PDB file of C-alpha atoms in Angstrom:
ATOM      1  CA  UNK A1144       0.000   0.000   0.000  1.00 82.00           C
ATOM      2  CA  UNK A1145       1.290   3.600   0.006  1.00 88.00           C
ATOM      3  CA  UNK A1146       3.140   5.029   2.484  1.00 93.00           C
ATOM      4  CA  UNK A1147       4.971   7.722   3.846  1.00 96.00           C
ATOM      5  CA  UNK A1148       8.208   8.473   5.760  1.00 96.00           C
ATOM      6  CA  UNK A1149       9.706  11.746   7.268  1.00 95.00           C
ATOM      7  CA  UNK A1150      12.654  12.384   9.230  1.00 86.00           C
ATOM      8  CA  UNK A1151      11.917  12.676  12.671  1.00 83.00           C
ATOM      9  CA  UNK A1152      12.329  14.956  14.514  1.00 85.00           C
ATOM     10  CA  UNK A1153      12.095  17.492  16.414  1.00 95.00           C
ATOM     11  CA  UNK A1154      13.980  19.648  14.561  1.00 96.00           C
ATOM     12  CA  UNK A1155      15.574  22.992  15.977  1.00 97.00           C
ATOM     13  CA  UNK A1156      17.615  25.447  14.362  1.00 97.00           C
ATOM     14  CA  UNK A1157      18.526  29.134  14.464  1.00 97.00           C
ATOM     15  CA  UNK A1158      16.912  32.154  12.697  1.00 97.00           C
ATOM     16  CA  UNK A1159      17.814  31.894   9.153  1.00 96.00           C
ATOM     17  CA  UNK A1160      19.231  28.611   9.169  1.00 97.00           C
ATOM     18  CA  UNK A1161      18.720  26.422   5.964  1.00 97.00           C
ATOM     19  CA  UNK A1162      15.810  24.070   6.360  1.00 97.00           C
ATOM     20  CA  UNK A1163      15.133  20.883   4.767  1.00 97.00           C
ATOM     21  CA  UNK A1164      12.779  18.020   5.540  1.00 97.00           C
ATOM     22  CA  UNK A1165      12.969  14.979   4.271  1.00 97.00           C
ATOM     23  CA  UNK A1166       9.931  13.358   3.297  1.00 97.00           C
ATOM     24  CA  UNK A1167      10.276   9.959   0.741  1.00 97.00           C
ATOM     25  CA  UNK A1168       6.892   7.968  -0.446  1.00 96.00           C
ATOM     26  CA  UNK A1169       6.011   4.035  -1.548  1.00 94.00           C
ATOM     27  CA  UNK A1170       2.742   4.718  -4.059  1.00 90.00           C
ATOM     28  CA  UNK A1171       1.579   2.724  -7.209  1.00 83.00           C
ATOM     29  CA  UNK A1172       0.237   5.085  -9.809  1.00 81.00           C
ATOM     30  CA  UNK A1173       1.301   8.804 -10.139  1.00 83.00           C
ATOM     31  CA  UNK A1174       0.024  10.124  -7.028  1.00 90.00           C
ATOM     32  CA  UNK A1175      -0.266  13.782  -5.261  1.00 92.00           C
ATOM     33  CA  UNK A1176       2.317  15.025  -3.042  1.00 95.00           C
ATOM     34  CA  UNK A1177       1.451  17.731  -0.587  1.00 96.00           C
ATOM     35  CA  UNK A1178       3.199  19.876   2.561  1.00 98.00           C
ATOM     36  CA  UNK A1179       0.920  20.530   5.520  1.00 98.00           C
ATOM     37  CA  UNK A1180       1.539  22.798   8.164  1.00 98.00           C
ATOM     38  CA  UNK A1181       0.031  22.744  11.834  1.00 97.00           C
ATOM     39  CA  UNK A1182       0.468  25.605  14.145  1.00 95.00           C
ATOM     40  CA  UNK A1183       0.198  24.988  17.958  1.00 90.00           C
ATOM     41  CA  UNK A1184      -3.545  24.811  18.504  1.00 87.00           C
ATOM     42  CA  UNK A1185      -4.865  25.209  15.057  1.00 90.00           C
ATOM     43  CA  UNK A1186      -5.626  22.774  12.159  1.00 93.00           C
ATOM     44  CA  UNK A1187      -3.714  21.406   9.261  1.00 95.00           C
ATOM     45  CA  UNK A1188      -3.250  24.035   6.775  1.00 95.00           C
ATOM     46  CA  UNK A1189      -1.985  23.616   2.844  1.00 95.00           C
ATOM     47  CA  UNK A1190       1.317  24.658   2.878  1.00 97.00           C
ATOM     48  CA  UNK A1191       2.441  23.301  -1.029  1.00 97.00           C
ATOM     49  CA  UNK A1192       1.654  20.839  -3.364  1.00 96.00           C
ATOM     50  CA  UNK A1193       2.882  19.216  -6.604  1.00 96.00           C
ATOM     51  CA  UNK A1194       0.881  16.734  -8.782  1.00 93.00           C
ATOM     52  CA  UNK A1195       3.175  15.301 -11.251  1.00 91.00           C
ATOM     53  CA  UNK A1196       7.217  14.495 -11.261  1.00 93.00           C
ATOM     54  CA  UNK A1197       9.409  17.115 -11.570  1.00 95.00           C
ATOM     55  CA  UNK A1198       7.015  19.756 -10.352  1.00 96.00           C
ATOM     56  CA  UNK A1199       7.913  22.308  -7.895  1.00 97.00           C
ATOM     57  CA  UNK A1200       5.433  23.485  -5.015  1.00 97.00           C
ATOM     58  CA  UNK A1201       6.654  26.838  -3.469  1.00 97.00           C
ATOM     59  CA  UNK A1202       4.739  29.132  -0.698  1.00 97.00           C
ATOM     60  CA  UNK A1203       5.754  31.457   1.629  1.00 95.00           C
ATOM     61  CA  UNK A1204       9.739  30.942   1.023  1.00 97.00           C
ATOM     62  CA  UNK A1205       9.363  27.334   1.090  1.00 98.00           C
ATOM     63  CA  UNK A1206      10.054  24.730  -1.957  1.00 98.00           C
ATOM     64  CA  UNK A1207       9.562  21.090  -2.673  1.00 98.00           C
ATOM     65  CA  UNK A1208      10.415  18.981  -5.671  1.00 98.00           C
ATOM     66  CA  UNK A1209       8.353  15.948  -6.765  1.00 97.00           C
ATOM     67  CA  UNK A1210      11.271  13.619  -7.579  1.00 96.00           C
ATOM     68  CA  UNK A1211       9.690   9.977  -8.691  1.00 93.00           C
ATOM     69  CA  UNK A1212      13.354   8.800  -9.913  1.00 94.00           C
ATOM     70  CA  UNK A1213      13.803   8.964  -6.048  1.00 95.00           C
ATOM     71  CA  UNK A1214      10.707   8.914  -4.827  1.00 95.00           C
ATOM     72  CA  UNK A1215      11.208  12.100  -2.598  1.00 97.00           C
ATOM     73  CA  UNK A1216       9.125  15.064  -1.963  1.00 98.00           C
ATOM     74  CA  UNK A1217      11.988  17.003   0.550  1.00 98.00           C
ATOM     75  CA  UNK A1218      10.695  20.604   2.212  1.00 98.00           C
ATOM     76  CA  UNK A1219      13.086  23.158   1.943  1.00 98.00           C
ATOM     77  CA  UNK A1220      13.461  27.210   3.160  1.00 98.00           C
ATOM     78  CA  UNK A1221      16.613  29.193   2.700  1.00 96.00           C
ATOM     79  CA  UNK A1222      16.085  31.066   5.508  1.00 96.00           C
ATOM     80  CA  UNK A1223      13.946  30.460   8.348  1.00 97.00           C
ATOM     81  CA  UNK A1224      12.018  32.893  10.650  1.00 97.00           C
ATOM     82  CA  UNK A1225      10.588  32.182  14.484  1.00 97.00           C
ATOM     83  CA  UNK A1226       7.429  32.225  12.831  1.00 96.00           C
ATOM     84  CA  UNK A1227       8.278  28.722  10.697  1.00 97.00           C
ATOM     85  CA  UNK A1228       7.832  26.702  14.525  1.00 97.00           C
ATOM     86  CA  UNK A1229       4.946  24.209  13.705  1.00 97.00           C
ATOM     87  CA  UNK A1230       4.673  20.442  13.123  1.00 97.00           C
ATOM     88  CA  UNK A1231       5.179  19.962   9.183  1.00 98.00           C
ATOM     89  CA  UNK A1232       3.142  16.737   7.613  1.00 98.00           C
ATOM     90  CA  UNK A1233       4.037  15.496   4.355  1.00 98.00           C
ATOM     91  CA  UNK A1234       1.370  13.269   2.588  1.00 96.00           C
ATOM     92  CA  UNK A1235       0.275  11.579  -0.639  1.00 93.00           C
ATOM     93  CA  UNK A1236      -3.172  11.523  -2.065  1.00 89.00           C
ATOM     94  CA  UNK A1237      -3.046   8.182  -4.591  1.00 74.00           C
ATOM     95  CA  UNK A1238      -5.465   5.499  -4.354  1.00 72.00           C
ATOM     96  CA  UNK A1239      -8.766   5.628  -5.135  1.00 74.00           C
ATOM     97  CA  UNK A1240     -10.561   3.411  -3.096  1.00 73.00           C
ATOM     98  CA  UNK A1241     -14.559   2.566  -2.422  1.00 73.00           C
ATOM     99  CA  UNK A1242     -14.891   5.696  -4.387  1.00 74.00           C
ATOM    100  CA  UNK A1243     -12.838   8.120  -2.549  1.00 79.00           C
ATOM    101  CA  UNK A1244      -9.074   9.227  -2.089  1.00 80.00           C
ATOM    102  CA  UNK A1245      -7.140   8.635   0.979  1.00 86.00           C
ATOM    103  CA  UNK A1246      -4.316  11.155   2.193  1.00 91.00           C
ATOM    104  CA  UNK A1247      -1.521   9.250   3.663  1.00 92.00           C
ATOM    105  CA  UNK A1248       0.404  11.126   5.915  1.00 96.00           C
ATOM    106  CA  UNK A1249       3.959  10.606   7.495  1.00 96.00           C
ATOM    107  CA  UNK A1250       4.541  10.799  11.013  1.00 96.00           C
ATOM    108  CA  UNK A1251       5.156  14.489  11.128  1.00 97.00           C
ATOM    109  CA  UNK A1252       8.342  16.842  11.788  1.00 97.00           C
ATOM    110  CA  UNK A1253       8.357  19.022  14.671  1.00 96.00           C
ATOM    111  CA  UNK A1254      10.093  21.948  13.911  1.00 97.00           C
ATOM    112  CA  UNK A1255      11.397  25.411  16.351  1.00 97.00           C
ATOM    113  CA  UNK A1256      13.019  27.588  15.344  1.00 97.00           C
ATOM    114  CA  UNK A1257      15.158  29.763  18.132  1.00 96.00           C
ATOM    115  CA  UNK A1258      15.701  33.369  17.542  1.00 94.00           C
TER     116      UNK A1258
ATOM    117  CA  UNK B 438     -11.555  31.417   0.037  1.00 61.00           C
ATOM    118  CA  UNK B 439     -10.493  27.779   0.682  1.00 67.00           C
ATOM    119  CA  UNK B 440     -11.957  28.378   4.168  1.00 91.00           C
ATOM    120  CA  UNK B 441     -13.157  25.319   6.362  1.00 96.00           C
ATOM    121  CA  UNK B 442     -14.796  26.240   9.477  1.00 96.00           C
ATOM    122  CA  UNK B 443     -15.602  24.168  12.553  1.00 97.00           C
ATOM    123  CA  UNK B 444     -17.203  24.720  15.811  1.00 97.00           C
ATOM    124  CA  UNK B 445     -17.091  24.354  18.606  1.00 97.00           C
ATOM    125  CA  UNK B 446     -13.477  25.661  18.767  1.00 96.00           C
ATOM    126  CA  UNK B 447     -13.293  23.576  22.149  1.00 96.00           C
ATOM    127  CA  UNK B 448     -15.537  21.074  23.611  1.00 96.00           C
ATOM    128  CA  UNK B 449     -15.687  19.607  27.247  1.00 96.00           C
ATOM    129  CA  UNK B 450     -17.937  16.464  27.603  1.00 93.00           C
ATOM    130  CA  UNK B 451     -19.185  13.738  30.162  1.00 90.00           C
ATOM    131  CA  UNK B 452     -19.326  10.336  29.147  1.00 89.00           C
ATOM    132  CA  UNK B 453     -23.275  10.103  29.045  1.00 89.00           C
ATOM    133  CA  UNK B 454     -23.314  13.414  26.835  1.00 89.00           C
ATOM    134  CA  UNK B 455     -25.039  14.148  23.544  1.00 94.00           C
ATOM    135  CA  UNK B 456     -22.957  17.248  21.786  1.00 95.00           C
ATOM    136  CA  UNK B 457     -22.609  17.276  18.231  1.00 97.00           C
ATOM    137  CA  UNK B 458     -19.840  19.047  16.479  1.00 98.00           C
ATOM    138  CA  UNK B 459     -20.129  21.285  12.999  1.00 98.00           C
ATOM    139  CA  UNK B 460     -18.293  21.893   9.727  1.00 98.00           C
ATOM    140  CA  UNK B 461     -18.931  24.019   6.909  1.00 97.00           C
ATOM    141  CA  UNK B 462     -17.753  25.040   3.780  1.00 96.00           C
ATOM    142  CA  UNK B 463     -18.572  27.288   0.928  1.00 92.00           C
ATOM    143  CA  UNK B 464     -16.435  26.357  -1.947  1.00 93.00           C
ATOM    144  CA  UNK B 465     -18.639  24.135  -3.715  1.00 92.00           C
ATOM    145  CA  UNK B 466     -17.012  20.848  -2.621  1.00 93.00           C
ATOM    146  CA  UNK B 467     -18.714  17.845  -3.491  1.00 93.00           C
ATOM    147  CA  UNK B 468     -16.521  15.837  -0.620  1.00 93.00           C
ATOM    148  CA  UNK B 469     -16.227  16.191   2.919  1.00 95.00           C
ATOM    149  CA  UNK B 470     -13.825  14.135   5.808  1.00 96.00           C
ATOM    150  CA  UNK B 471     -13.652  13.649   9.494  1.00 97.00           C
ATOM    151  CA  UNK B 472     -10.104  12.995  10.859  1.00 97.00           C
ATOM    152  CA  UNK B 473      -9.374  12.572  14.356  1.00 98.00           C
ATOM    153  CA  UNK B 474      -5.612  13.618  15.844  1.00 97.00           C
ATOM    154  CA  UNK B 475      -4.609  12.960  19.171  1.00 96.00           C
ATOM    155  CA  UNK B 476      -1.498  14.665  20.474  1.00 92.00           C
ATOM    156  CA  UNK B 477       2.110  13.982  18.388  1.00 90.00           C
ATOM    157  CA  UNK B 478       0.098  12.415  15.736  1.00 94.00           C
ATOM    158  CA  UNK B 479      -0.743  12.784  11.950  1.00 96.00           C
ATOM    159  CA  UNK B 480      -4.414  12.860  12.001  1.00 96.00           C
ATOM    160  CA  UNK B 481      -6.679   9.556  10.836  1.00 96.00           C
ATOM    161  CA  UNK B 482      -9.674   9.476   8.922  1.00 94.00           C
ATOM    162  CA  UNK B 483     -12.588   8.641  10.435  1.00 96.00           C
ATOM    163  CA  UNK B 484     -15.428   9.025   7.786  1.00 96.00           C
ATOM    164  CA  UNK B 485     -15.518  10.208   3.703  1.00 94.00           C
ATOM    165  CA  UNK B 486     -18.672  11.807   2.554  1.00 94.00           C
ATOM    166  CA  UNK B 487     -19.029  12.362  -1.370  1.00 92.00           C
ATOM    167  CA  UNK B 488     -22.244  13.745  -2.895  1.00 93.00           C
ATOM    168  CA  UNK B 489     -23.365  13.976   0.872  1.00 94.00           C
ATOM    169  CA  UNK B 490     -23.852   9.972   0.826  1.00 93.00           C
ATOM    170  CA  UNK B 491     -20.965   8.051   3.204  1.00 94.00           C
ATOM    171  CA  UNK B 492     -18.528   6.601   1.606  1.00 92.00           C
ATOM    172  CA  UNK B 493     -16.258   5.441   3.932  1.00 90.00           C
ATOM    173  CA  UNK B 494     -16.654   4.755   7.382  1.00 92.00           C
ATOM    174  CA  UNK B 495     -13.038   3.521   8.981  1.00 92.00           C
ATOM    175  CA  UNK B 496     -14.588   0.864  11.259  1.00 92.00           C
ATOM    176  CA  UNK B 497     -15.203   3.791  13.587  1.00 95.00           C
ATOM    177  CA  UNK B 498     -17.099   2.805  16.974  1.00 95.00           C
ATOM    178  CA  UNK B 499     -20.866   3.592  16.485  1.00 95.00           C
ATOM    179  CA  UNK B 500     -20.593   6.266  18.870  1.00 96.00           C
ATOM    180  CA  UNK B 501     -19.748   8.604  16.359  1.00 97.00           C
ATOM    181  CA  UNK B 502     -22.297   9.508  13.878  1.00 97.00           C
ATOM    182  CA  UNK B 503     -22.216  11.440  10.941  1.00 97.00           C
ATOM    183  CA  UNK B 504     -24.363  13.194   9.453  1.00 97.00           C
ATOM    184  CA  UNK B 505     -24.143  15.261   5.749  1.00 96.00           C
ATOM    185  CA  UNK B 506     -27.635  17.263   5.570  1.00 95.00           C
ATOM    186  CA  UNK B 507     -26.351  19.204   2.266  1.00 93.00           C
ATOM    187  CA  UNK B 508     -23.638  19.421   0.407  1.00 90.00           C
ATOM    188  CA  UNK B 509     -21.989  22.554   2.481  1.00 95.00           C
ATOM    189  CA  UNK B 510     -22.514  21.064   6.392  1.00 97.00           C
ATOM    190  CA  UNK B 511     -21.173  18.089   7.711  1.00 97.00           C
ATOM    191  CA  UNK B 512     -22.433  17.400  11.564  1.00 98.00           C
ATOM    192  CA  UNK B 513     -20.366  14.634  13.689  1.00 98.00           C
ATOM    193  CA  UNK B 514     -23.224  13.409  16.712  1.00 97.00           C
ATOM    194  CA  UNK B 515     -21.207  12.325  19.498  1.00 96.00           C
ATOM    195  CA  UNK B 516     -22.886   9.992  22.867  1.00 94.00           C
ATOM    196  CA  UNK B 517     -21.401   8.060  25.318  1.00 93.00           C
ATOM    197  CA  UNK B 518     -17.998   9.116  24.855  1.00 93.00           C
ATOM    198  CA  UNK B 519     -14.948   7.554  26.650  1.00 95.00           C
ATOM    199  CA  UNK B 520     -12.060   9.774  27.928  1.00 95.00           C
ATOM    200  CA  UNK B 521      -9.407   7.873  24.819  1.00 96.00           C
ATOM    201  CA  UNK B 522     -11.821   9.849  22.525  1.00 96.00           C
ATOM    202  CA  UNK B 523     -10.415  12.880  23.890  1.00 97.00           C
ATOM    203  CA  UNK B 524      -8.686  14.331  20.549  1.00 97.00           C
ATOM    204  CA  UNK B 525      -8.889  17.018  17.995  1.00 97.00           C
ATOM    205  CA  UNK B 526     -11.484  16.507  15.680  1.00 98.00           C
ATOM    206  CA  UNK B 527     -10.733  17.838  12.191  1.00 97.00           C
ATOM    207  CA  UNK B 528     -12.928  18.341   9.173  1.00 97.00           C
ATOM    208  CA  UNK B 529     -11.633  18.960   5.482  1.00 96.00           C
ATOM    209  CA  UNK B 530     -13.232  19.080   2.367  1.00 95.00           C
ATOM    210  CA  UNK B 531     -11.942  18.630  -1.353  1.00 92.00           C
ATOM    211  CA  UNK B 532     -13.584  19.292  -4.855  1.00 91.00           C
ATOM    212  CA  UNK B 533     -14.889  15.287  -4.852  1.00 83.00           C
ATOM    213  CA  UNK B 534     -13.717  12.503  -3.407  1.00 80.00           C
ATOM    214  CA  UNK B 535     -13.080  10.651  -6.535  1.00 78.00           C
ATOM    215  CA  UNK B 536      -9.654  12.239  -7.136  1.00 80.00           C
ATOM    216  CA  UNK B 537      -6.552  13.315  -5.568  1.00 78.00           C
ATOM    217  CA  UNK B 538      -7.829  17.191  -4.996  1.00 85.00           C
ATOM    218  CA  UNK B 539      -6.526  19.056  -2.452  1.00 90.00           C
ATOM    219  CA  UNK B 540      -8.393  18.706   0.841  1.00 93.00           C
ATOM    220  CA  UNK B 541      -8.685  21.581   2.697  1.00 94.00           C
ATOM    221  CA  UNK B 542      -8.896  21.860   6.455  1.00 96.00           C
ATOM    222  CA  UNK B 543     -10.975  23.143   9.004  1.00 96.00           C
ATOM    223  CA  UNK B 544      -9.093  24.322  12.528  1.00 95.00           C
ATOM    224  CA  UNK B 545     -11.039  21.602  14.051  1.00 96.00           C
ATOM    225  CA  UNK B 546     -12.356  20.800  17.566  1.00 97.00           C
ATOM    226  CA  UNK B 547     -10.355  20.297  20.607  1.00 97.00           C
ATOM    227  CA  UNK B 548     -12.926  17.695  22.422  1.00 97.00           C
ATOM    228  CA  UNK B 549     -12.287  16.822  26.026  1.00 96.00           C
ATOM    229  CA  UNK B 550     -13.893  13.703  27.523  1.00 95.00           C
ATOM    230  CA  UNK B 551     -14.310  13.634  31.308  1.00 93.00           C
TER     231      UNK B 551
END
């Protein structure tokens, strides 16, 4: 079945440090990758997406490539703020099954950022 | 607006409780979910509507019922709770459930079960 795996974290790192995530995926078919974001008390909110390989999804300073020679999907920010703390979810939307897609998420990466 | 919206923001319950939580959505989505997260978790999906008829139902414990009365509301009718349901309860929505839209999410409901 499809799956997903992140690093794990959690993940701390100055202001304006380099970020990457690494997020790598088992699918059949030619599935959707996406980058969630969840701030402390909130809900999960669309950070990027791509829907075919070699796309790039980019928001807010932040990139990822869908890679299918490598099956990868890695979140990465040149530079980031205090602001960038939250709990980053990578996931795949592939399968179709009884009629509806299922999002498979990874484990999540806790990431703060200290200023 | 890809705007999800959920309430009660926070919920406290006893186990012989009715409450029922709400989610709504305005973007002409054709699909709506119910994921629950507990703490350190990626959240699970509890129950797919699409065309407001279920779809899915994840083997979820028959004390959580759902409930699509049109294609822009989705209720979840909660009773007899136990205290492991204590979660947040998250709704999304996507343009139908037959592909791999986007699903958008609502900022959900912290529930509390005493």
């Amino acid at each position: 079945g499809n799956s997903v795996t992140q690093m794990e974290g959690p993940v701390t790192l100055s202001e304006e440090a380099f970020l990457t995530i690494n997020c790598t995926y088992t699918a059949t078919g030619y599935p959707s990758l996406f980058w969630y974001v969840q701030y402390p008390g909130e809900g999960l909110q669309l950070l990027l997406k791509a829907t075919k390989a070699d796309d790039k999804g980019s928001n807010k300073g932040f990139e990822a490539t869908y890679r299918k020679e490598t099956t990868s999907f890695h979140l990465e920010k040149g530079s980031v703020q205090v602001s960038d703390s939250a709990v980053y979810f990578c996931a795949l939307s592939g399968s179709i099954i009884q009629g509806a897609q299922k999002l498979v998420f990874g484990q999540g990466t806790r990431l703060t950022i200290n200023p | 607006d890809t705007e999800v919206t959920q309430t009660p923001k926070h919920l406290v319950m006893g186990m012989t409780n009715k409450k029922s939580l709400k989610c709504e959505q305005h973007m002409g989505h054709r699909a709506m979910y119910w994921y629950k997260q507990k703490a350190k978790k990626p959240p699970e999906l509890m129950f797919v509507y699409s065309y407001e008829k279920l779809s899915i139902n994840e083997s979820v414990p028959s004390r959580f019922s759902p409930e699509c009365p049109n294609s822009s509301l989705l209720n979840l009718h909660l009773h007899a709770l136990q205290p492991e349901d204590s979660a947040l309860y998250l709704c999304a929505s996507s343009l139908i459930a037959e592909s791999t839209d986007t699903q958008y999410f609502g900022p959900g409901t912290r529930l509390t079960v005493l």
